[in-house]
Tab-separated table of C-alpha atoms and ligand atoms in Angstrom:
chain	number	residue	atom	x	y	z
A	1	UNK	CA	0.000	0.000	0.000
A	2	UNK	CA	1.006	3.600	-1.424
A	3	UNK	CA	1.411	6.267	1.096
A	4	UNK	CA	-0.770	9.165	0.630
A	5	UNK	CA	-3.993	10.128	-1.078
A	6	UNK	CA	-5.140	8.736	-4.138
A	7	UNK	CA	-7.104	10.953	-6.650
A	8	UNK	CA	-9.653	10.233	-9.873
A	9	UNK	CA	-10.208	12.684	-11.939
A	10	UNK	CA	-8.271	16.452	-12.766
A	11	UNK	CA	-10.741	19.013	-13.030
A	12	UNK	CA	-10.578	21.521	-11.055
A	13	UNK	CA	-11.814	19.843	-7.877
A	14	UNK	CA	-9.646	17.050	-7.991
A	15	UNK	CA	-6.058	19.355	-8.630
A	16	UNK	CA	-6.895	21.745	-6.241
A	17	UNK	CA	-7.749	19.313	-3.562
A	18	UNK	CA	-4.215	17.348	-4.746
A	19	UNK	CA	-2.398	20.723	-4.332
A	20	UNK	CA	-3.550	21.767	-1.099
A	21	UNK	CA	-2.518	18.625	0.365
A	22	UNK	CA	0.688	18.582	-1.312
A	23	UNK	CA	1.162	21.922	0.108
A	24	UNK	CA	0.711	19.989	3.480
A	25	UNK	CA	3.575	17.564	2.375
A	26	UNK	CA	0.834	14.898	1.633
A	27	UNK	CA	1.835	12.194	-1.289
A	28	UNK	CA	-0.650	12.214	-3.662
A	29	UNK	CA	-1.070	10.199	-7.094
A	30	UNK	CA	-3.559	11.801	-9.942
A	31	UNK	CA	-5.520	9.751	-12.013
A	32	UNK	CA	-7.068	11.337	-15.170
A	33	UNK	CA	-8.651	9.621	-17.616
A	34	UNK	CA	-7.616	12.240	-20.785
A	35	UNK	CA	-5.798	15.433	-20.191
A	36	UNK	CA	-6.578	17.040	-16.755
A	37	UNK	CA	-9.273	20.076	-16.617
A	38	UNK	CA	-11.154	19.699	-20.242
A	39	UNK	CA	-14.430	18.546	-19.490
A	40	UNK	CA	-16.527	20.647	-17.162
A	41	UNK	CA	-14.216	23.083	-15.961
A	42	UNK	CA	-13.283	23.625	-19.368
A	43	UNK	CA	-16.474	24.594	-20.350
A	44	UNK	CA	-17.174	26.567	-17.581
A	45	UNK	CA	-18.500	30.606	-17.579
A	46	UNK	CA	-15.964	31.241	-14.730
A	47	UNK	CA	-18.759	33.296	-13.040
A	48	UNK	CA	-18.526	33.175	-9.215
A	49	UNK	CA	-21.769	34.930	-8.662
A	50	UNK	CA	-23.651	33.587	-5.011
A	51	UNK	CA	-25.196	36.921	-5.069
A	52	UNK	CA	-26.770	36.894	-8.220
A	53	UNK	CA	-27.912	33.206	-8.217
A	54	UNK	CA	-29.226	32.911	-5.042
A	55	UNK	CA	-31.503	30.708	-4.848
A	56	UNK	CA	-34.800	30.909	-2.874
A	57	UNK	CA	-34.133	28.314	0.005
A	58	UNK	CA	-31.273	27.436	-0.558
A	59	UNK	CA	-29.290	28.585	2.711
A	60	UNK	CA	-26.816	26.539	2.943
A	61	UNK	CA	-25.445	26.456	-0.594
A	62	UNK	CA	-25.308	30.450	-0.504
A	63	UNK	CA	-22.990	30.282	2.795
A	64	UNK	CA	-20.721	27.639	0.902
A	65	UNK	CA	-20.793	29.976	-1.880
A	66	UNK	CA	-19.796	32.867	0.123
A	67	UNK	CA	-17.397	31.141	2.040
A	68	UNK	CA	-15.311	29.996	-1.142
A	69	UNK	CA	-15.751	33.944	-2.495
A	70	UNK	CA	-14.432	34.934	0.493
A	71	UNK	CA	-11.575	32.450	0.082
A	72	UNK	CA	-10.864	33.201	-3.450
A	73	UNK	CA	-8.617	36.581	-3.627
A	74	UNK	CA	-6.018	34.171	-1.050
A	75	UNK	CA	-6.238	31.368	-3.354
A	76	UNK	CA	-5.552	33.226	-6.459
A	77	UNK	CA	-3.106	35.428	-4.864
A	78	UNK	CA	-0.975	32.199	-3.808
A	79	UNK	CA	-1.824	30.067	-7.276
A	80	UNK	CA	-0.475	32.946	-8.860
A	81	UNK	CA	3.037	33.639	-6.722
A	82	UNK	CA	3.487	30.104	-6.525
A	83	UNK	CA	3.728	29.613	-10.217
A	84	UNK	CA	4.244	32.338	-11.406
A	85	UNK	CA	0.955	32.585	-13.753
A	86	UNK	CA	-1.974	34.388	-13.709
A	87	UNK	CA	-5.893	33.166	-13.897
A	88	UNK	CA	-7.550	36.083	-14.800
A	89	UNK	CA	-9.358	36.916	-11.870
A	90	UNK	CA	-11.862	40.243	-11.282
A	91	UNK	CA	-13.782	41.871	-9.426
A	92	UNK	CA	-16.085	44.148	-11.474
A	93	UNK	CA	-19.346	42.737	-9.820
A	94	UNK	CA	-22.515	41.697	-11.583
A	95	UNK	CA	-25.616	43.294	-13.021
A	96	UNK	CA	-29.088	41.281	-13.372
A	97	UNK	CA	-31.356	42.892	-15.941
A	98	UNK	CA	-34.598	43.128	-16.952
A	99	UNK	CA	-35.708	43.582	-20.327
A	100	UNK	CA	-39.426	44.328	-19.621
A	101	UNK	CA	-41.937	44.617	-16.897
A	102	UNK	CA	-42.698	41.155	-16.324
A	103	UNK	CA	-38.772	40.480	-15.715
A	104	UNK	CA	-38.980	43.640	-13.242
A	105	UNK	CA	-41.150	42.092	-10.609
A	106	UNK	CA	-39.555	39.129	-10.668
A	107	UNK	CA	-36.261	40.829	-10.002
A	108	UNK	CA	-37.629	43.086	-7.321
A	109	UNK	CA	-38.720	39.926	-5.752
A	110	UNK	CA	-35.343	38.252	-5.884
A	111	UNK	CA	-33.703	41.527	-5.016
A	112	UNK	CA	-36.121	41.444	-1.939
A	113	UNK	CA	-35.265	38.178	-0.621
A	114	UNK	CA	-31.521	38.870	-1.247
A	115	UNK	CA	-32.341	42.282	1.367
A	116	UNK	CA	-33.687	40.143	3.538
A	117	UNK	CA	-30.587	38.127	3.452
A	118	UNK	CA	-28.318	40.934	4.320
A	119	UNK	CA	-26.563	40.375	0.730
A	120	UNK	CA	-24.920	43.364	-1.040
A	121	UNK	CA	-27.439	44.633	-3.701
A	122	UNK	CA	-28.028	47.673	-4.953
A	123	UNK	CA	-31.721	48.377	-7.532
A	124	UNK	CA	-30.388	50.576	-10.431
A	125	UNK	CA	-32.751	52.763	-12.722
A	126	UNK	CA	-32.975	52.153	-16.648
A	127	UNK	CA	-29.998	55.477	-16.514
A	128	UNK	CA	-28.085	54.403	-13.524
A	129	UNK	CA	-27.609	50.992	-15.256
A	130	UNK	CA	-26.712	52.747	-18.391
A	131	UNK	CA	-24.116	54.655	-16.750
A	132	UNK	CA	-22.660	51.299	-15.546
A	133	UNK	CA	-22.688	49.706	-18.266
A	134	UNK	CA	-23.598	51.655	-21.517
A	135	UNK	CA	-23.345	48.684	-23.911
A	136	UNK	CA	-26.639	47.239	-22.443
A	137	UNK	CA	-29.610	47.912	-24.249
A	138	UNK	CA	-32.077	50.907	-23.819
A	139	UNK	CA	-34.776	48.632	-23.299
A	140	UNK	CA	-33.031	47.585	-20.308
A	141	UNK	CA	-35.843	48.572	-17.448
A	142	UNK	CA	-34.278	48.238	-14.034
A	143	UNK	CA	-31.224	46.718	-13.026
A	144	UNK	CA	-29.884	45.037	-9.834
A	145	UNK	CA	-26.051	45.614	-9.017
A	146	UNK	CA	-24.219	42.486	-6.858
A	147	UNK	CA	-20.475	44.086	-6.511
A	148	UNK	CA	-19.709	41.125	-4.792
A	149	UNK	CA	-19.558	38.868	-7.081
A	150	UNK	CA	-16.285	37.817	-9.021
A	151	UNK	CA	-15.544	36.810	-12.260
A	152	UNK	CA	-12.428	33.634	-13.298
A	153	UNK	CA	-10.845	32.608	-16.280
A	154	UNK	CA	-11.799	28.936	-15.440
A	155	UNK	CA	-9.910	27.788	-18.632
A	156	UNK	CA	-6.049	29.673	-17.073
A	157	UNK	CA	-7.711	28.803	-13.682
A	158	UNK	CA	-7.440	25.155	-14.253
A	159	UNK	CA	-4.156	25.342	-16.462
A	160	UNK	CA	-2.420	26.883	-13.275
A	161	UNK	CA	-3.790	24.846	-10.914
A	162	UNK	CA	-2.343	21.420	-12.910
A	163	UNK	CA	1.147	23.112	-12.741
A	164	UNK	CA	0.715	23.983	-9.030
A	165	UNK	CA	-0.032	20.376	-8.449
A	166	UNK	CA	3.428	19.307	-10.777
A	167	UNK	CA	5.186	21.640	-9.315
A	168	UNK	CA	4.478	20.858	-5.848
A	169	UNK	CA	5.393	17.446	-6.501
A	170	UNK	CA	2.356	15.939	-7.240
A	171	UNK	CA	2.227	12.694	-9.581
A	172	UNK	CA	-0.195	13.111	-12.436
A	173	UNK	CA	-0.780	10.097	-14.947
A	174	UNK	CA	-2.981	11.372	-17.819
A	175	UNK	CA	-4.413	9.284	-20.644
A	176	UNK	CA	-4.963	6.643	-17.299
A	177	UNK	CA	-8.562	5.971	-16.863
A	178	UNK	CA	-9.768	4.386	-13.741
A	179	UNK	CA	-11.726	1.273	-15.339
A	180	UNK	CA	-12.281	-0.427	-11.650
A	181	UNK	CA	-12.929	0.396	-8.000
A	182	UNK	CA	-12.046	-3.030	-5.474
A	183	UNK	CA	-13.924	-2.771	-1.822
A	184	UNK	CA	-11.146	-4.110	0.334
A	185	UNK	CA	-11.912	-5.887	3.539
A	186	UNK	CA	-9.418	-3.315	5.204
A	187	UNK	CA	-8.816	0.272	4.311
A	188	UNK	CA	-10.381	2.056	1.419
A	189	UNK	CA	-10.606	0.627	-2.098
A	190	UNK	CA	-7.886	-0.465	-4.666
A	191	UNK	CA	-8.747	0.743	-8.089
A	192	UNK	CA	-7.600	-0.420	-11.732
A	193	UNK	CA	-6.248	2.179	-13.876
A	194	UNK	CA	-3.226	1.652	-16.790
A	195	UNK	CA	-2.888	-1.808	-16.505
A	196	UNK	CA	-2.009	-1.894	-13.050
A	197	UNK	CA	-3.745	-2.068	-9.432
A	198	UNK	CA	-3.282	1.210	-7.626
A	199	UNK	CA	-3.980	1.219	-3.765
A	200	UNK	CA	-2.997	3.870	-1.543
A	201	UNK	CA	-3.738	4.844	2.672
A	202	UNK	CA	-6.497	7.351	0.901
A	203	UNK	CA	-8.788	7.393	-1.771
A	204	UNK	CA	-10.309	10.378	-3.198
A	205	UNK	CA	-12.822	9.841	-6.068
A	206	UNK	CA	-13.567	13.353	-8.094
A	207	UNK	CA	-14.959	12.387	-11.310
A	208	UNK	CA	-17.156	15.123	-12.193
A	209	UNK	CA	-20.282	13.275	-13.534
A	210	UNK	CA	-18.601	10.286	-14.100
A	211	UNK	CA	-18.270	9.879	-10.495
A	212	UNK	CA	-20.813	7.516	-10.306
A	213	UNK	CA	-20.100	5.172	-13.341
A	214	UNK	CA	-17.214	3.474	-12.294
A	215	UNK	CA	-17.598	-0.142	-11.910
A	216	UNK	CA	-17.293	-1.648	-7.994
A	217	UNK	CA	-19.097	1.398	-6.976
A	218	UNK	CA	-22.002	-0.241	-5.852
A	219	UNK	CA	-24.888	0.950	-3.345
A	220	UNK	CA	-24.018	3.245	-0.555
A	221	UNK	CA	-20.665	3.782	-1.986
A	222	UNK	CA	-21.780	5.125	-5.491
A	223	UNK	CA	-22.409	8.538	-5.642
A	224	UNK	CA	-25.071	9.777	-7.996
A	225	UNK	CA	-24.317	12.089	-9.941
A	226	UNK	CA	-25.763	13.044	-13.384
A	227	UNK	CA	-24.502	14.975	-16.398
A	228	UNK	CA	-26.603	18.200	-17.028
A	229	UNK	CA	-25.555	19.238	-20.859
A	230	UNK	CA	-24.933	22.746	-21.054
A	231	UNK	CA	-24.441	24.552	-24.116
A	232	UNK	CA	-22.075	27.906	-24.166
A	233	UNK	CA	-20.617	30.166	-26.509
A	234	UNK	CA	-18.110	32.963	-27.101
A	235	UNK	CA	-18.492	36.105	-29.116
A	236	UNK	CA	-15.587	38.587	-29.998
A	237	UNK	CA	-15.938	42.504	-28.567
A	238	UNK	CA	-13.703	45.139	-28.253
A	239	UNK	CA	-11.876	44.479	-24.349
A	240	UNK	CA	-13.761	46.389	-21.535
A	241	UNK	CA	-16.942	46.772	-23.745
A	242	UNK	CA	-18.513	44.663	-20.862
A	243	UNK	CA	-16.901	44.371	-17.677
A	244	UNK	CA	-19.394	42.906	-15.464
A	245	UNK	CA	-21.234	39.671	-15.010
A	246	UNK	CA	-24.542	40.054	-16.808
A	247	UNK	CA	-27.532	38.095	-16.079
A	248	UNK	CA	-31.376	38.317	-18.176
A	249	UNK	CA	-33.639	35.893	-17.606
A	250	UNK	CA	-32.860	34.131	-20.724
A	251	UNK	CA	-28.802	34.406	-20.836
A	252	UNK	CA	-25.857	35.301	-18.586
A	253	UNK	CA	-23.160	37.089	-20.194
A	254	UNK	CA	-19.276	37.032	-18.966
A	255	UNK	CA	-16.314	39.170	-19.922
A	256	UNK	CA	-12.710	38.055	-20.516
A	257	UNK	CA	-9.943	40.572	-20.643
A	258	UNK	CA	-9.273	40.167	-24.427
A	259	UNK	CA	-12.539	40.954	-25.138
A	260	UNK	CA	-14.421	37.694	-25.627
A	261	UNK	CA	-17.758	37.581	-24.414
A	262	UNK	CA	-19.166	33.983	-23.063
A	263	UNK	CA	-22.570	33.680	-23.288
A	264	UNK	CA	-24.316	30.762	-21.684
A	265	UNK	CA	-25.966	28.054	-21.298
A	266	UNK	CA	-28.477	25.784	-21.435
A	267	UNK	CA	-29.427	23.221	-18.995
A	268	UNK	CA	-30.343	20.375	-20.212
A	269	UNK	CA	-31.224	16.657	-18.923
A	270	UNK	CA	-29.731	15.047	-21.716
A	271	UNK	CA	-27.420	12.258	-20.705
A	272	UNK	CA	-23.814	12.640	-22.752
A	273	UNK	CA	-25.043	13.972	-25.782
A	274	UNK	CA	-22.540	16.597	-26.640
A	275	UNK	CA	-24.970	18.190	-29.769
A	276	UNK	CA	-24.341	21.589	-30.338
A	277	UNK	CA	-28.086	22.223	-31.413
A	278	UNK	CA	-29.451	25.316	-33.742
A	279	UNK	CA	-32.244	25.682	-31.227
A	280	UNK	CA	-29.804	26.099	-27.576
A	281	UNK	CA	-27.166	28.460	-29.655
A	282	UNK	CA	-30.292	30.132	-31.596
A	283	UNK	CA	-31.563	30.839	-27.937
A	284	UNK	CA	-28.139	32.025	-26.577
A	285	UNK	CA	-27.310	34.313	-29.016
A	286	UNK	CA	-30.782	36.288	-29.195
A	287	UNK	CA	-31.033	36.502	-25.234
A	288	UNK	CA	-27.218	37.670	-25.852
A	289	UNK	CA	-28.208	40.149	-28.470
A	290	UNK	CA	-31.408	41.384	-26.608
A	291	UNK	CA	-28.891	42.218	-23.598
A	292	UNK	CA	-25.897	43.933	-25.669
A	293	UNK	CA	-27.440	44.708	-29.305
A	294	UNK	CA	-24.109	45.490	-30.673
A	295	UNK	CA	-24.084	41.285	-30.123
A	296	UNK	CA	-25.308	41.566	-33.848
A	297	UNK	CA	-21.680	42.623	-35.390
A	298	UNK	CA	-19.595	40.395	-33.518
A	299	UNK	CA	-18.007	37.207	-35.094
A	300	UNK	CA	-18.369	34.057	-33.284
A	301	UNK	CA	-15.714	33.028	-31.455
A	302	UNK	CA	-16.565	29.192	-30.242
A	303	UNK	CA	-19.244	27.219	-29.432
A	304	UNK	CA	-18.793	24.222	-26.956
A	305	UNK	CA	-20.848	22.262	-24.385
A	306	UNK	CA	-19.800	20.004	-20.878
A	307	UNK	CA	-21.437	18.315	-18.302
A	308	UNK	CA	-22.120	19.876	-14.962
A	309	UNK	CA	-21.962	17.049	-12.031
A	310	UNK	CA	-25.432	17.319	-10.337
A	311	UNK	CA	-26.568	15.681	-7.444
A	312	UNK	CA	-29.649	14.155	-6.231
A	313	UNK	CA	-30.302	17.532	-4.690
A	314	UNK	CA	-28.446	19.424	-7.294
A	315	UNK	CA	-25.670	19.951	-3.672
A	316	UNK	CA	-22.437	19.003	-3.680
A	317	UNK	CA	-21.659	15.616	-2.529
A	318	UNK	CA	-18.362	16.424	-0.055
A	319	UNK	CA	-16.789	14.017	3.017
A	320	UNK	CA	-15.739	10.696	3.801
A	321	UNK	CA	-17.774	7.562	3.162
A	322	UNK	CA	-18.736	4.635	5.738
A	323	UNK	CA	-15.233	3.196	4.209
A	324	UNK	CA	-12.828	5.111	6.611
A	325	UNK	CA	-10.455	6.231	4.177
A	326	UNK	CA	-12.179	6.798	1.468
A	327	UNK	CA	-13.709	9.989	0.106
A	328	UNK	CA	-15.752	11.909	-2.371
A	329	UNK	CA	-15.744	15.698	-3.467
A	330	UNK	CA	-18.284	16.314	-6.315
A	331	UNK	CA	-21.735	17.037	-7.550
A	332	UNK	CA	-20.645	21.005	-7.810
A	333	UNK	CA	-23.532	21.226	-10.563
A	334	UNK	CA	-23.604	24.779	-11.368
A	335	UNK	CA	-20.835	26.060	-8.793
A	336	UNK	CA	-17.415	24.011	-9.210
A	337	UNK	CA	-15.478	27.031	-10.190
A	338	UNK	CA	-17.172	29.261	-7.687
A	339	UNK	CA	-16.338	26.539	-4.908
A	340	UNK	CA	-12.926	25.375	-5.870
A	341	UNK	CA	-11.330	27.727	-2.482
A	342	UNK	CA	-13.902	26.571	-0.226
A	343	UNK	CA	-13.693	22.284	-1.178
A	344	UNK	CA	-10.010	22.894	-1.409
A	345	UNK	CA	-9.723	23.883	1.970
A	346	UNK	CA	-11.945	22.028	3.719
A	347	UNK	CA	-11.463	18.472	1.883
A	348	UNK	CA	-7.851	18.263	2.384
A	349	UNK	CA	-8.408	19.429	6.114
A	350	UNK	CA	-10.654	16.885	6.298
A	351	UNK	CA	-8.656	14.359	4.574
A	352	UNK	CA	-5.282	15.045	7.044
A	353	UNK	CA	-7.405	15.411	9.788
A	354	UNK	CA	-10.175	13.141	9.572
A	355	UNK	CA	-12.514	15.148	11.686
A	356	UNK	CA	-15.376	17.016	9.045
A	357	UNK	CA	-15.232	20.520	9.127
A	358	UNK	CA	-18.641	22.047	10.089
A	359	UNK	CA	-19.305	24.303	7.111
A	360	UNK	CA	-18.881	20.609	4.704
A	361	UNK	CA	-21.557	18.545	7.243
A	362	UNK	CA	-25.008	19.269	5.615
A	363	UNK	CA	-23.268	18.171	2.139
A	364	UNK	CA	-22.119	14.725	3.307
A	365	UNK	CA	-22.301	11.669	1.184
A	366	UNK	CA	-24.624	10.134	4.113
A	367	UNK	CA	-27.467	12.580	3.596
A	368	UNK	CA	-28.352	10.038	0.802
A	369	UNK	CA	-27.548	6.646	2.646
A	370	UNK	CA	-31.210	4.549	2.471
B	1	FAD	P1	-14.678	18.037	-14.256
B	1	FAD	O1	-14.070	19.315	-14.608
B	1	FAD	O2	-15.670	17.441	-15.205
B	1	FAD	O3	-13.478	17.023	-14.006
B	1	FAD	C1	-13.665	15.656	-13.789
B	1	FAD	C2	-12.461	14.942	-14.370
B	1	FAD	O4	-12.546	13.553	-14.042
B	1	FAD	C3	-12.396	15.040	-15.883
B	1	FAD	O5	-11.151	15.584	-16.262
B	1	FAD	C4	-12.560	13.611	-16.361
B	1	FAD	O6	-11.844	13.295	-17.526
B	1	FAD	C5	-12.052	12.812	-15.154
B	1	FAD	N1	-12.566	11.458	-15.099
B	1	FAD	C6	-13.843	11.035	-15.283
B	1	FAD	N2	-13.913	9.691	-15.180
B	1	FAD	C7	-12.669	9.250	-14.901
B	1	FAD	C8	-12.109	7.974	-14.692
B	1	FAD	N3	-12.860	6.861	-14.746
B	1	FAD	N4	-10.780	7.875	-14.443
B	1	FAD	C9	-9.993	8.993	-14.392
B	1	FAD	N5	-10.484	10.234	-14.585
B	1	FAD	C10	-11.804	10.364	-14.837
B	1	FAD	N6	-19.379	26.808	-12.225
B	1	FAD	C11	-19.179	28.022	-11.674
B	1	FAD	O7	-18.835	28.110	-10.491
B	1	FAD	N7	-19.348	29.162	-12.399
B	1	FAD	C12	-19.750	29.137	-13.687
B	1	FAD	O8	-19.889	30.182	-14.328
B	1	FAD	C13	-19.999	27.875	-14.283
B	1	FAD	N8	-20.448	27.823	-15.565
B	1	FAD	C14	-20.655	26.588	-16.131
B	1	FAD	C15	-21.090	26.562	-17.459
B	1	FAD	C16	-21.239	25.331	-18.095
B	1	FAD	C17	-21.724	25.304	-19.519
B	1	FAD	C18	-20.926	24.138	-17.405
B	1	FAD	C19	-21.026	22.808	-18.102
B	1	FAD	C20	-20.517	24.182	-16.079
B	1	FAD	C21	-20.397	25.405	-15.424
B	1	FAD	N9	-20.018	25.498	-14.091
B	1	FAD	C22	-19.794	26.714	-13.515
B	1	FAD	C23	-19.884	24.280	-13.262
B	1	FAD	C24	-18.435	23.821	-13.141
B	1	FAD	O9	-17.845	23.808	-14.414
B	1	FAD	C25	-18.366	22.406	-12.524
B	1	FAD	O10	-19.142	22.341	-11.348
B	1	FAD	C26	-16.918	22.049	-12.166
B	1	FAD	O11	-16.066	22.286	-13.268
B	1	FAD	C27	-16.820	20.572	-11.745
B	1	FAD	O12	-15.455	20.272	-11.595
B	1	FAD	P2	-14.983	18.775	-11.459
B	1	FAD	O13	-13.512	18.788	-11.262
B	1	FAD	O14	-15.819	18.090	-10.419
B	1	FAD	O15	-15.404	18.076	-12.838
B	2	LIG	N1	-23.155	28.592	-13.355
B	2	LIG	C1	-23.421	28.694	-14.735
B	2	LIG	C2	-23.873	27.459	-15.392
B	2	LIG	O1	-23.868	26.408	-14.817
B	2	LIG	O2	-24.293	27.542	-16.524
């Protein structure tokens, strides 16, 4: 048996997890099935927006939200000195829009239930948001402003965090999928990867939404996680035409520094069919162009779609399983960028320590055990 922690899967959960405990002087072994970070948080918006997608209800995924925001500006500012490279973080804030009255009311009841929640929001006019952001349209009725909420490159974010994991002496074996899991009598599972068997003190499965399709993963054990298709595309502006987040009903809207614009997505319950269809980039670009008519002119970048990891309960699935030794971190759905600080953190304290830390207990893999 290896010393260390065993990891599946390099997106951006697994590497940053695998980093933070390297940084602890943990051994740690990668296993990714292609190239690390090119399925979900690849295709990510790299919006890290609690604010603006609050949900009603949903109290306990906002303060996991807010904790990894809070988080973030350390964990960039070390990513970054430590390697040497940058991931494009900002902090412009984000604007939700409505485009007619109907939109309005439902925004002045989010915006109401975000009050009561002590969140920072701020109701613009049609003129205030114009002054804000003058590419929006002038049928833009009333606006509400969320300066806390960030923006990522998730596509540098996850490039950086691979070479903190190398360079902290990680071991990464791409091209090596994991085609078995074996429950052991003691300790946590072997698993079959590259023609070998691989067993180590720890085992961390992060799969994304393949978590739950590896064979030996039976019952209690497997988590279930599906694939929710979302489509996404990129447009080319002039840099700084839009600097904020921008959310309509229909589209949210996300600035790069060169100018790109990513406008996304669909969510769709569609298993692993990676279509790019006329109808979900027909709807993305005319909610895009609604927002920012000058959408019209601009050449298409890219189109692309992943698969967000969603749960049961559309939570993430975080902690150790009723096999000491062995456990899970994924099931981010709609929030794996946003929560990279916050499951970074807490996993690998969790993993070194073996005590859960109390901001990870309502997301436990138990909360779905019979
Ligand atoms: P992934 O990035 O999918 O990584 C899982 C890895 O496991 C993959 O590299 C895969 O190859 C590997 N793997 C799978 N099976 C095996 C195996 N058997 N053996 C070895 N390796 C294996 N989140 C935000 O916070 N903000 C956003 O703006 C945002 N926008 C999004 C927009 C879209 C269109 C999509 C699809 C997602 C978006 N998300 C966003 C969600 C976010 O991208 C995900 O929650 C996050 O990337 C999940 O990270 P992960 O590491 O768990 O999964
Ligand atoms: N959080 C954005 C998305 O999942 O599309």
């Amino acid at each position: 048996m290896e010393k260390g922690t065993l990891i599946i899967g390099g997106g951006v959960i697994g590497l940053s997890i695998g980093w933070r405990l390297r940084a602890r002087g943990e051994p740690v072994t990668l296993l990714e099935r292609g190239e690390t970070g090119r399925e979900a948080s690849w295709a990510a918006a790299g919006m890290l927006a609690p604010v603006s997608e609050v949900h009603f209800q949903e109290d306990v995924n906002l303060r996991l939200g807010q904790e990894s925001l809070r988080l973030y500006p350390e964990f960039v500012a070390e990513l970054e000195a430590f390697t040497g490279k940058e991931v494009g973080y900002r902090r412009e804030g984000g604007i939700s829009v409505s485009l007619h009255a109907d939109d309005t009311a439902e925004l002045r009841h989010r915006f109401e239930y975000q009050q009561a929640l002590d969140l920072p929001v701020e109701w613009l006019s049609a003129t205030e948001v114009q002054n804000l952001a003058p590419a929006l349209s002038h049928n833009v009725v009333a606006a509400v402003y969320s300066p806390a909420d960030h923006q990522v490159d998730n596509r540098k974010l996850v490039t950086v965090l691979r070479c903190a994991f190398v360079q902290a002496g990680g071991i990464l074996h791409e091209q090596t999928p994991v085609e078995e899991v074996r429950l052991l009598e003691d300790g946590p599972p072997a698993v079959r990867a590259g023609g070998r068997e691989w067993r180590s003190e720890k085992l961390l499965l992060a799969a994304g939404s393949w978590s739950g399709m590896i064979p030996g993963l039976d019952g209690a054990l497997r988590p279930w996680v599906r694939p929710v298709k979302g489509q996404i595309l990129a447009v080319r502006a002039a840099p700084d035409l839009i600097r904020h987040n921008i959310r309509t009903p229909d589209v949210y809207i996300a600035p790069r520094a060169d100018g790109r614009l990513v406008v996304g997505a669909t969510v769709e319950e569609m298993g692993y069919n990676a279509d790019l269809t006329v109808g979900g980039v027909f709807e993305l670009l005319r909610g895009a162009w609604r927002a920012i008519p000058g959408v019209y002119e601009m050449p298409i970048h890219e189109i692309w779609c992943g698969f967000r990891p969603g749960s049961r309960d559309n939570a993430p699935i975080l902690g150790e399983t009723e096999i000491p030794g062995f456990f899970i971190a994924t099931g981010h759905y709609r929030n794996g960028i946003l929560n990279t600080p916050v499951t970074a953190k807490y996993m690998s304290e969790l993993i070194l320590a073996g005590t859960m830390p109390e901001i990870l207990a309502p997301f436990s893999p138990a909360r779905f055990s019979g």
